[in-house]
């Protein structure tokens, strides 16, 4: 099947995309969406928003990256009664990081609604702030189940008039041992509240919970009918958000591309990224849904004629785009779903040519990638960030090519021959040195080659949170991923200073999960949940925060505890060298790259036509 026969593609140009307003949203919420730069609803949003607005409970199978936060946040904001002083909406999230991110999302979507108060409530934070905010009145509370329970026990959180309850990442909450708290909250809040439950997986416990506590929920799974063309080579690169621009620049250097579309999730990012690429010497322009049709056509024509090489686009803007020169599609942000993925990569491999699709995937988005692979039934192979050596090899080859190309301009060469000969005679310098000096002139200030990458420093004292440096957009607002670690909520202990880090000899390689660690240590060591601090699962071992003053007998018992049959050999972590291996989980940090040639435009070999 060629890309031209793709069902999605055939339908796409004629079918106007669903808009947020088609889904029933209006006024200030729509305005906020325009500000954050979302053009069209993602599949989960298109399915969930009208259902929630109609008042039905929802069980949504959705992972991070699908846009599920907006799927539940927008209908809540659209129906919020600002005059009600007790909390109307409660969102339960497994970790404080997620709770904070959900709060930030609410804040952004509520930017044009007056007087809306949203409060994050999580363990580890002082009660004072939470109590005074609750006293003043909040509309939306986003919290981790443990701390919410604490407030309920203390009588400091009044959920008697709760209208909306959201369970975000329900499966994660259960894994972290919050099942009981979640059920208590579900049971002890008004019966007529609307419940939306989101989960990446649907284990029996969640199914049971939804049967018991939700009223005739609509189950939403985003189904996709998609097929990709076989003439397109599909690869992915695991990269943190912060590294994406550097990764793209390296790819631009080593890939033999002719024309390229770089897809991003929001229109704001199209402009920013195009600007960054231009600053690095590439002929790049942005197209998005806000750009007038005439301008869009001009830009597309420039791409066709070779005046432009790179278009940075959103899905909407690139709909139906048919330019033979597009040899590469880069998903700078992986799409929400397989359907837009197929459409995007179908922009390459036109007219019987081959094409290349490269998708950037942040570690947390791997689930999304697996979903796309499954839906398209085609493997997407992993690629590595082009190394400094690879970049340098291409730079040298291009440098050689420039010399060869110049040598072909025989007339101009002849014109300079005498000048050089004159210089050599009068300065007593070998011709090779003169040639090298001219290369310096031609190269200008930018170095021809990348410096070798420095050794990564040990990161013992600062445990890496997964994706520490991911941010939701170039401006911190658009698509992206969450900065969430493996941290379970830390419940209030009398002073966290009394926690110490311990190391156990089971890690990701042994397929261990936080709940197993908590379970085993709690059983064998007689520990309570509030004794646990952060848990970090590393490839070969894990780090667990536990009370610094564990009695000797407990320690001895724990040393000989087993998880999945393996002795865990619990001991105080010294931050020793073994941690380095743990610290290298993240992809290598990008080095400087993209230094163009002296005239600003990077040199590329012409791509072989297929
Ligand atoms: P989530 O799956 O809720 O974690 O969302 C992941 C990212 O998608 C966040 O950075 C959101 O800002 C972004 N996002 C959500 N909905 C849309 C949309 N319709 N268009 C573009 N970006 C979106």
Coordinates of N, CA and C in Angstrom, one line a residue, residues 241-433:
X241 N 12.9 16.3 27.1 CA 12.5 17.5 26.5 C 13.6 18.5 26.2
X242 N 14.4 18.6 27.3 CA 15.4 19.7 27.2 C 16.4 19.4 26.0
X243 N 16.6 18.1 25.7 CA 17.6 17.8 24.7 C 17.0 17.8 23.2
X244 N 15.7 18.1 23.1 CA 15.2 17.9 21.8 C 15.8 18.8 20.7
X245 N 16.0 20.1 21.0 CA 16.5 21.0 20.0 C 17.9 20.5 19.5
X246 N 18.7 20.2 20.5 CA 20.1 19.7 20.1 C 20.0 18.4 19.4
X247 N 19.1 17.5 19.8 CA 19.0 16.2 19.1 C 18.6 16.5 17.6
X248 N 17.6 17.4 17.5 CA 17.2 17.7 16.1 C 18.3 18.3 15.3
X249 N 19.1 19.1 15.9 CA 20.2 19.7 15.1 C 21.2 18.7 14.7
X250 N 21.5 17.7 15.6 CA 22.4 16.6 15.2 C 21.8 15.8 14.0
X251 N 20.5 15.5 14.1 CA 19.9 14.7 13.1 C 20.0 15.5 11.8
X252 N 19.7 16.8 11.8 CA 19.8 17.6 10.6 C 21.2 17.5 10.0
X253 N 22.2 17.4 10.8 CA 23.6 17.3 10.3 C 23.9 16.0 9.7
X254 N 23.4 14.9 10.3 CA 23.9 13.6 9.8 C 22.9 13.0 8.8
X255 N 21.6 13.4 8.8 CA 20.7 12.7 7.9 C 20.8 13.4 6.5
X256 N 20.6 12.6 5.6 CA 20.7 13.1 4.2 C 19.3 13.5 3.8
X257 N 18.9 14.7 4.2 CA 17.5 15.1 3.9 C 17.4 16.1 2.8
X258 N 16.3 16.1 2.2 CA 16.1 17.1 1.1 C 15.1 18.2 1.7
X259 N 13.9 17.7 1.9 CA 12.9 18.6 2.6 C 12.4 17.9 3.8
X260 N 12.0 18.7 4.8 CA 11.6 18.0 6.1 C 10.4 18.8 6.7
X261 N 9.6 18.0 7.3 CA 8.5 18.6 8.2 C 8.8 18.2 9.6
X262 N 8.9 19.2 10.5 CA 9.1 18.9 11.9 C 7.7 19.2 12.5
X263 N 7.1 18.1 13.1 CA 5.8 18.3 13.8 C 6.0 18.6 15.2
X264 N 5.3 19.6 15.7 CA 5.2 19.9 17.1 C 3.7 20.0 17.5
X265 N 3.5 20.0 18.8 CA 2.1 19.9 19.2 C 1.3 21.2 19.3
X266 N 2.0 22.3 19.5 CA 1.2 23.6 19.6 C 1.8 24.6 18.6
X267 N 0.8 25.5 18.3 CA 1.2 26.5 17.3 C 2.3 27.5 17.8
X268 N 2.3 27.7 19.1 CA 3.3 28.6 19.7 C 4.7 28.0 19.4
X269 N 4.8 26.7 19.6 CA 6.1 26.1 19.4 C 6.6 26.1 18.0
X270 N 5.6 26.1 17.0 CA 6.1 26.1 15.6 C 7.0 27.3 15.4
X271 N 6.5 28.5 15.8 CA 7.3 29.7 15.6 C 8.6 29.7 16.3
X272 N 8.6 29.2 17.5 CA 9.8 29.3 18.3 C 10.9 28.3 17.7
X273 N 10.4 27.1 17.4 CA 11.4 26.2 16.9 C 11.9 26.6 15.5
X274 N 11.0 27.1 14.6 CA 11.5 27.6 13.3 C 12.6 28.7 13.5
X275 N 12.3 29.5 14.5 CA 13.3 30.6 14.8 C 14.6 30.0 15.2
X276 N 14.6 29.0 16.1 CA 15.8 28.4 16.6 C 16.6 27.7 15.4
X277 N 15.8 27.1 14.5 CA 16.5 26.5 13.4 C 17.1 27.5 12.5
X278 N 16.4 28.6 12.2 CA 17.0 29.7 11.4 C 18.3 30.2 12.1
X279 N 18.2 30.3 13.4 CA 19.4 30.9 14.1 C 20.6 29.9 13.9
X280 N 20.3 28.6 13.7 CA 21.3 27.7 13.5 C 21.7 27.5 12.0
X281 N 21.1 28.4 11.2 CA 21.5 28.4 9.8 C 20.7 27.6 8.8
X282 N 19.5 27.1 9.3 CA 18.7 26.4 8.4 C 17.6 27.2 7.8
X283 N 17.2 26.9 6.6 CA 16.1 27.6 5.9 C 14.8 27.0 6.4
X284 N 14.2 27.5 7.5 CA 13.1 26.9 8.1 C 12.0 28.0 8.3
X285 N 10.7 27.5 8.2 CA 9.6 28.4 8.5 C 8.5 27.6 9.2
X286 N 7.6 28.4 9.8 CA 6.6 27.7 10.6 C 5.2 27.8 9.9
X287 N 4.5 26.8 10.0 CA 3.1 26.9 9.5 C 2.2 26.3 10.6
X288 N 1.1 27.1 10.9 CA 0.2 26.6 11.9 C -1.2 27.1 11.5
X289 N -2.2 26.7 12.3 CA -3.6 27.0 12.0 C -3.9 28.5 12.0
X290 N -3.1 29.3 12.6 CA -3.3 30.7 12.7 C -2.9 31.4 11.4
X291 N -2.0 30.7 10.6 CA -1.4 31.5 9.5 C -2.4 31.5 8.3
X292 N -2.6 32.6 7.8 CA -3.6 32.8 6.7 C -3.2 31.9 5.5
X293 N -4.3 31.5 4.8 CA -4.1 30.5 3.8 C -3.1 30.9 2.7
X294 N -3.2 32.2 2.4 CA -2.3 32.7 1.3 C -0.8 32.6 1.7
X295 N -0.6 32.9 3.0 CA 0.8 32.8 3.5 C 1.2 31.3 3.6
X296 N 0.3 30.5 3.9 CA 0.6 29.1 4.0 C 1.0 28.5 2.6
X297 N 0.2 28.9 1.6 CA 0.5 28.5 0.3 C 1.9 29.0 -0.2
X298 N 2.2 30.2 0.2 CA 3.5 30.8 -0.2 C 4.6 29.9 0.4
X299 N 4.4 29.6 1.7 CA 5.4 28.9 2.4 C 5.6 27.5 1.8
X300 N 4.5 26.8 1.5 CA 4.5 25.5 1.0 C 5.2 25.5 -0.4
X301 N 4.9 26.6 -1.2 CA 5.6 26.7 -2.5 C 7.1 26.9 -2.3
X302 N 7.5 27.6 -1.3 CA 8.9 27.8 -1.1 C 9.6 26.4 -0.7
X303 N 8.8 25.6 0.0 CA 9.4 24.3 0.3 C 9.5 23.5 -1.0
X304 N 8.5 23.6 -1.8 CA 8.5 22.8 -3.1 C 9.7 23.2 -3.9
X305 N 9.9 24.6 -4.0 CA 11.0 25.0 -4.9 C 12.4 24.9 -4.3
X306 N 12.5 24.6 -3.0 CA 13.8 24.4 -2.4 C 14.3 25.7 -1.8
X307 N 13.5 26.7 -1.8 CA 13.9 27.9 -1.1 C 13.9 27.7 0.4
X308 N 13.0 26.8 0.8 CA 12.9 26.4 2.2 C 13.2 24.9 2.3
X309 N 13.8 24.5 3.4 CA 14.1 23.1 3.5 C 13.3 22.4 4.7
X310 N 12.9 23.3 5.6 CA 12.3 22.7 6.8 C 11.0 23.5 7.1
X311 N 9.9 22.7 7.3 CA 8.7 23.4 7.8 C 8.4 22.8 9.2
X312 N 8.2 23.7 10.1 CA 7.8 23.3 11.4 C 6.3 23.5 11.5
X313 N 5.6 22.4 11.7 CA 4.1 22.5 11.5 C 3.3 21.8 12.7
X314 N 2.1 22.2 12.8 CA 1.2 21.5 13.6 C 0.4 20.5 12.7
X315 N -0.3 19.6 13.3 CA -1.1 18.6 12.5 C -2.1 19.4 11.6
X316 N -2.8 20.4 12.1 CA -3.8 21.1 11.4 C -3.2 21.7 10.1
X317 N -2.1 22.4 10.3 CA -1.4 23.1 9.2 C -0.9 22.2 8.1
X318 N -0.5 21.0 8.5 CA 0.1 20.1 7.5 C -0.9 19.2 6.9
X319 N -2.2 19.3 7.2 CA -3.2 18.4 6.7 C -3.2 18.5 5.1
X320 N -3.1 17.3 4.5 CA -3.1 17.2 3.1 C -1.9 17.7 2.3
X321 N -0.9 18.1 3.0 CA 0.3 18.6 2.4 C 0.9 17.6 1.5
X322 N 1.2 17.9 0.2 CA 1.8 17.0 -0.7 C 3.0 17.6 -1.4
X323 N 4.1 17.3 -0.9 CA 5.3 17.9 -1.5 C 6.3 16.8 -1.7
X324 N 6.7 16.5 -2.9 CA 7.6 15.4 -3.2 C 8.9 15.5 -2.5
X325 N 9.4 16.7 -2.4 CA 10.7 16.9 -1.8 C 10.8 16.5 -0.3
X326 N 9.7 16.3 0.3 CA 9.8 16.0 1.7 C 10.3 14.5 1.9
X327 N 11.6 14.5 2.3 CA 12.2 13.2 2.5 C 12.1 12.7 3.9
X328 N 11.9 13.7 4.8 CA 11.9 13.3 6.2 C 10.8 14.0 7.0
X329 N 10.2 13.2 7.9 CA 9.3 13.8 8.8 C 9.9 13.6 10.2
X330 N 9.9 14.6 11.0 CA 10.4 14.5 12.4 C 9.3 14.8 13.3
X331 N 8.9 13.9 14.2 CA 7.9 14.2 15.2 C 8.7 14.7 16.4
X332 N 8.9 16.0 16.4 CA 9.6 16.6 17.5 C 8.8 16.3 18.8
X333 N 7.5 16.4 18.7 CA 6.6 15.9 19.8 C 5.9 14.7 19.2
X334 N 5.9 13.6 19.9 CA 5.2 12.5 19.4 C 3.7 12.8 19.4
X335 N 2.9 12.4 18.4 CA 1.5 12.7 18.4 C 0.7 11.9 19.4
X336 N -0.5 12.4 19.7 CA -1.3 11.8 20.8 C -1.7 10.4 20.4
X337 N -1.7 10.1 19.2 CA -2.4 8.9 18.8 C -1.9 8.3 17.5
X338 N -2.3 7.1 17.1 CA -1.7 6.6 15.9 C -2.3 7.2 14.6
X339 N -3.5 7.7 14.8 CA -4.1 8.3 13.6 C -3.3 9.6 13.1
X340 N -3.1 10.6 14.0 CA -2.3 11.7 13.5 C -0.9 11.2 13.1
X341 N -0.4 10.2 13.8 CA 1.0 9.7 13.5 C 1.0 9.3 12.0
X342 N 0.0 8.5 11.6 CA 0.0 8.0 10.2 C -0.1 9.1 9.2
X343 N -1.0 10.1 9.6 CA -1.1 11.2 8.7 C 0.2 12.0 8.6
X344 N 0.8 12.2 9.7 CA 2.1 13.0 9.7 C 3.1 12.3 8.8
X345 N 3.4 11.0 9.1 CA 4.5 10.4 8.4 C 4.1 10.2 6.9
X346 N 2.8 10.2 6.6 CA 2.4 10.1 5.2 C 2.7 11.3 4.4
X347 N 3.3 12.4 5.1 CA 3.7 13.6 4.3 C 5.0 13.3 3.6
X348 N 5.7 12.2 4.0 CA 6.9 11.9 3.2 C 6.6 10.6 2.4
X349 N 7.6 10.2 1.6 CA 7.4 9.0 0.8 C 6.4 9.2 -0.2
X350 N 6.3 10.5 -0.7 CA 5.3 10.8 -1.8 C 5.8 10.3 -3.1
X351 N 4.8 10.1 -4.0 CA 5.1 9.8 -5.4 C 6.1 8.7 -5.6
X352 N 5.9 7.6 -4.8 CA 6.7 6.4 -4.9 C 8.1 6.5 -4.4
X353 N 8.4 7.6 -3.8 CA 9.8 7.7 -3.2 C 9.8 7.0 -1.8
X354 N 11.0 6.9 -1.3 CA 11.0 6.4 0.1 C 11.0 7.6 1.0
X355 N 10.7 7.3 2.2 CA 10.7 8.4 3.2 C 11.3 8.0 4.5
X356 N 11.6 8.9 5.4 CA 12.1 8.6 6.7 C 11.2 9.4 7.7
X357 N 10.9 8.6 8.8 CA 10.1 9.3 9.9 C 10.9 9.0 11.1
X358 N 11.2 10.1 11.9 CA 11.9 10.0 13.1 C 11.0 10.6 14.2
X359 N 10.7 9.9 15.3 CA 9.9 10.4 16.3 C 10.7 10.5 17.6
X360 N 10.6 11.7 18.2 CA 11.2 11.9 19.5 C 10.3 11.5 20.6
X361 N 10.8 10.6 21.5 CA 9.9 10.1 22.5 C 10.6 10.4 23.9
X362 N 9.9 11.0 24.8 CA 10.5 11.2 26.1 C 10.3 9.9 26.8
X363 N 11.1 9.6 27.8 CA 10.9 8.3 28.5 C 9.5 8.0 28.9
X364 N 8.8 9.0 29.4 CA 7.4 8.7 29.8 C 6.5 8.5 28.7
X365 N 6.9 8.8 27.5 CA 6.0 8.6 26.3 C 6.1 7.3 25.6
X366 N 7.0 6.4 26.2 CA 7.2 5.1 25.5 C 5.9 4.4 25.4
X367 N 5.0 4.5 26.3 CA 3.7 3.8 26.2 C 3.0 4.2 25.0
X368 N 3.0 5.5 24.7 CA 2.4 6.1 23.5 C 3.0 5.5 22.2
X369 N 4.3 5.3 22.3 CA 5.0 4.7 21.1 C 4.5 3.3 20.9
X370 N 4.5 2.5 22.0 CA 4.1 1.1 21.9 C 2.6 1.1 21.3
X371 N 1.8 2.0 21.7 CA 0.4 2.0 21.2 C 0.4 2.3 19.7
X372 N 1.2 3.2 19.3 CA 1.3 3.5 17.8 C 1.8 2.3 17.0
X373 N 2.8 1.7 17.6 CA 3.4 0.5 16.9 C 2.3 -0.6 16.8
X374 N 1.5 -0.8 17.8 CA 0.5 -1.8 17.9 C -0.6 -1.5 16.8
X375 N -1.0 -0.2 16.8 CA -2.1 0.2 15.9 C -1.6 0.1 14.5
X376 N -0.4 0.5 14.2 CA 0.0 0.5 12.8 C 0.6 -0.8 12.4
X377 N 0.8 -1.7 13.3 CA 1.4 -3.0 13.0 C 2.7 -2.9 12.3
X378 N 3.4 -1.9 12.6 CA 4.7 -1.8 11.9 C 5.8 -1.4 13.0
X379 N 6.9 -2.1 12.9 CA 7.9 -1.8 13.9 C 8.5 -0.4 13.7
X380 N 8.8 0.3 14.8 CA 9.5 1.5 14.8 C 10.8 1.3 15.5
X381 N 11.9 1.4 14.8 CA 13.1 0.9 15.4 C 13.8 2.1 16.1
X382 N 14.5 1.7 17.2 CA 15.2 2.7 18.0 C 16.4 3.2 17.3
X383 N 16.7 4.5 17.4 CA 17.9 5.0 16.8 C 18.6 5.7 18.0
X384 N 19.9 6.0 17.8 CA 20.6 6.7 18.9 C 20.9 8.1 18.4
X385 N 21.1 8.9 19.4 CA 21.5 10.3 19.1 C 22.8 10.3 18.3
X386 N 22.9 10.9 17.1 CA 24.1 10.8 16.4 C 25.3 11.3 17.3
X387 N 26.3 10.6 17.3 CA 27.4 10.9 18.2 C 28.3 12.0 17.7
X388 N 29.1 12.6 18.5 CA 30.0 13.7 18.1 C 30.8 13.2 16.8
X389 N 31.3 11.9 16.9 CA 32.1 11.4 15.8 C 31.3 11.4 14.5
X390 N 30.1 10.9 14.6 CA 29.2 10.8 13.4 C 29.0 12.2 12.8
X391 N 28.7 13.2 13.7 CA 28.5 14.5 13.3 C 29.8 15.0 12.6
X392 N 30.9 14.8 13.2 CA 32.2 15.3 12.7 C 32.5 14.6 11.3
X393 N 32.2 13.3 11.2 CA 32.5 12.7 9.9 C 31.7 13.4 8.8
X394 N 30.4 13.6 9.1 CA 29.6 14.3 8.1 C 30.2 15.7 7.8
X395 N 30.6 16.4 8.9 CA 31.1 17.8 8.6 C 32.3 17.7 7.8
X396 N 33.2 16.7 8.0 CA 34.4 16.7 7.2 C 34.1 16.3 5.8
X397 N 33.1 15.4 5.6 CA 32.7 15.0 4.2 C 32.2 16.3 3.5
X398 N 31.4 17.1 4.2 CA 30.9 18.2 3.5 C 31.9 19.3 3.3
X399 N 32.9 19.3 4.1 CA 34.0 20.3 3.9 C 34.7 19.9 2.6
X400 N 35.0 18.6 2.5 CA 35.7 18.0 1.3 C 34.9 18.4 0.1
X401 N 33.6 18.2 0.2 CA 32.7 18.4 -0.9 C 32.8 19.9 -1.3
X402 N 32.9 20.8 -0.4 CA 33.0 22.2 -0.7 C 34.3 22.5 -1.5
X403 N 35.3 21.8 -1.1 CA 36.6 22.0 -1.8 C 36.5 21.5 -3.2
X404 N 35.9 20.3 -3.3 CA 35.8 19.7 -4.7 C 34.9 20.6 -5.5
X405 N 33.8 21.1 -5.0 CA 32.9 21.9 -5.7 C 33.6 23.2 -6.2
X406 N 34.4 23.8 -5.3 CA 35.1 25.0 -5.7 C 36.2 24.8 -6.8
X407 N 36.8 23.6 -6.7 CA 37.8 23.3 -7.7 C 37.2 23.1 -9.1
X408 N 35.9 22.8 -9.1 CA 35.3 22.7 -10.4 C 35.1 24.1 -11.1
X409 N 35.1 25.1 -10.3 CA 34.9 26.4 -10.9 C 36.3 26.9 -11.4
X410 N 36.7 26.3 -12.5 CA 38.1 26.5 -13.0 C 38.4 27.9 -13.3
X411 N 37.5 28.6 -13.8 CA 37.9 30.0 -14.2 C 38.2 30.8 -12.9
X412 N 37.4 30.7 -11.9 CA 37.6 31.5 -10.7 C 38.9 31.0 -10.0
X413 N 39.1 29.6 -10.1 CA 40.3 29.1 -9.5 C 41.6 29.7 -10.2
X414 N 41.5 29.7 -11.5 CA 42.6 30.3 -12.3 C 42.9 31.7 -11.8
X415 N 41.8 32.5 -11.6 CA 42.0 33.9 -11.2 C 42.7 34.0 -9.9
X416 N 42.6 33.0 -9.0 CA 43.2 33.1 -7.7 C 44.6 32.5 -7.7
X417 N 44.9 31.7 -8.7 CA 46.2 30.9 -8.7 C 47.4 31.9 -8.6
X418 N 47.3 32.9 -9.4 CA 48.5 33.9 -9.4 C 48.6 34.6 -8.0
X419 N 47.4 34.9 -7.4 CA 47.5 35.6 -6.2 C 48.1 34.7 -5.1
X420 N 47.8 33.4 -5.1 CA 48.4 32.5 -4.1 C 49.9 32.4 -4.4
X421 N 50.2 32.2 -5.7 CA 51.6 32.0 -6.0 C 52.4 33.2 -5.5
X422 N 51.9 34.4 -5.7 CA 52.5 35.6 -5.3 C 52.7 35.6 -3.8
X423 N 51.7 35.1 -3.1 CA 51.8 35.1 -1.6 C 52.9 34.1 -1.2
X424 N 52.9 33.0 -1.8 CA 53.9 31.9 -1.4 C 55.3 32.4 -1.6
X425 N 55.5 33.1 -2.8 CA 56.8 33.6 -3.1 C 57.3 34.6 -2.1
X426 N 56.4 35.5 -1.7 CA 56.8 36.6 -0.9 C 56.8 36.4 0.6
X427 N 56.2 35.3 1.0 CA 56.1 35.0 2.5 C 56.8 33.7 2.8
X428 N 57.3 33.0 1.9 CA 58.0 31.8 2.2 C 57.2 30.9 3.0
X429 N 56.0 30.6 2.6 CA 55.1 29.7 3.4 C 54.7 28.6 2.4
X430 N 54.7 27.4 2.9 CA 54.2 26.3 2.0 C 52.8 26.5 1.6
X431 N 52.5 26.0 0.4 CA 51.1 26.1 -0.2 C 50.1 25.5 0.7
X432 N 50.5 24.4 1.4 CA 49.5 23.7 2.2 C 49.1 24.6 3.4
X433 N 50.0 25.4 3.9 CA 49.7 26.3 5.0 C 48.8 27.4 4.5

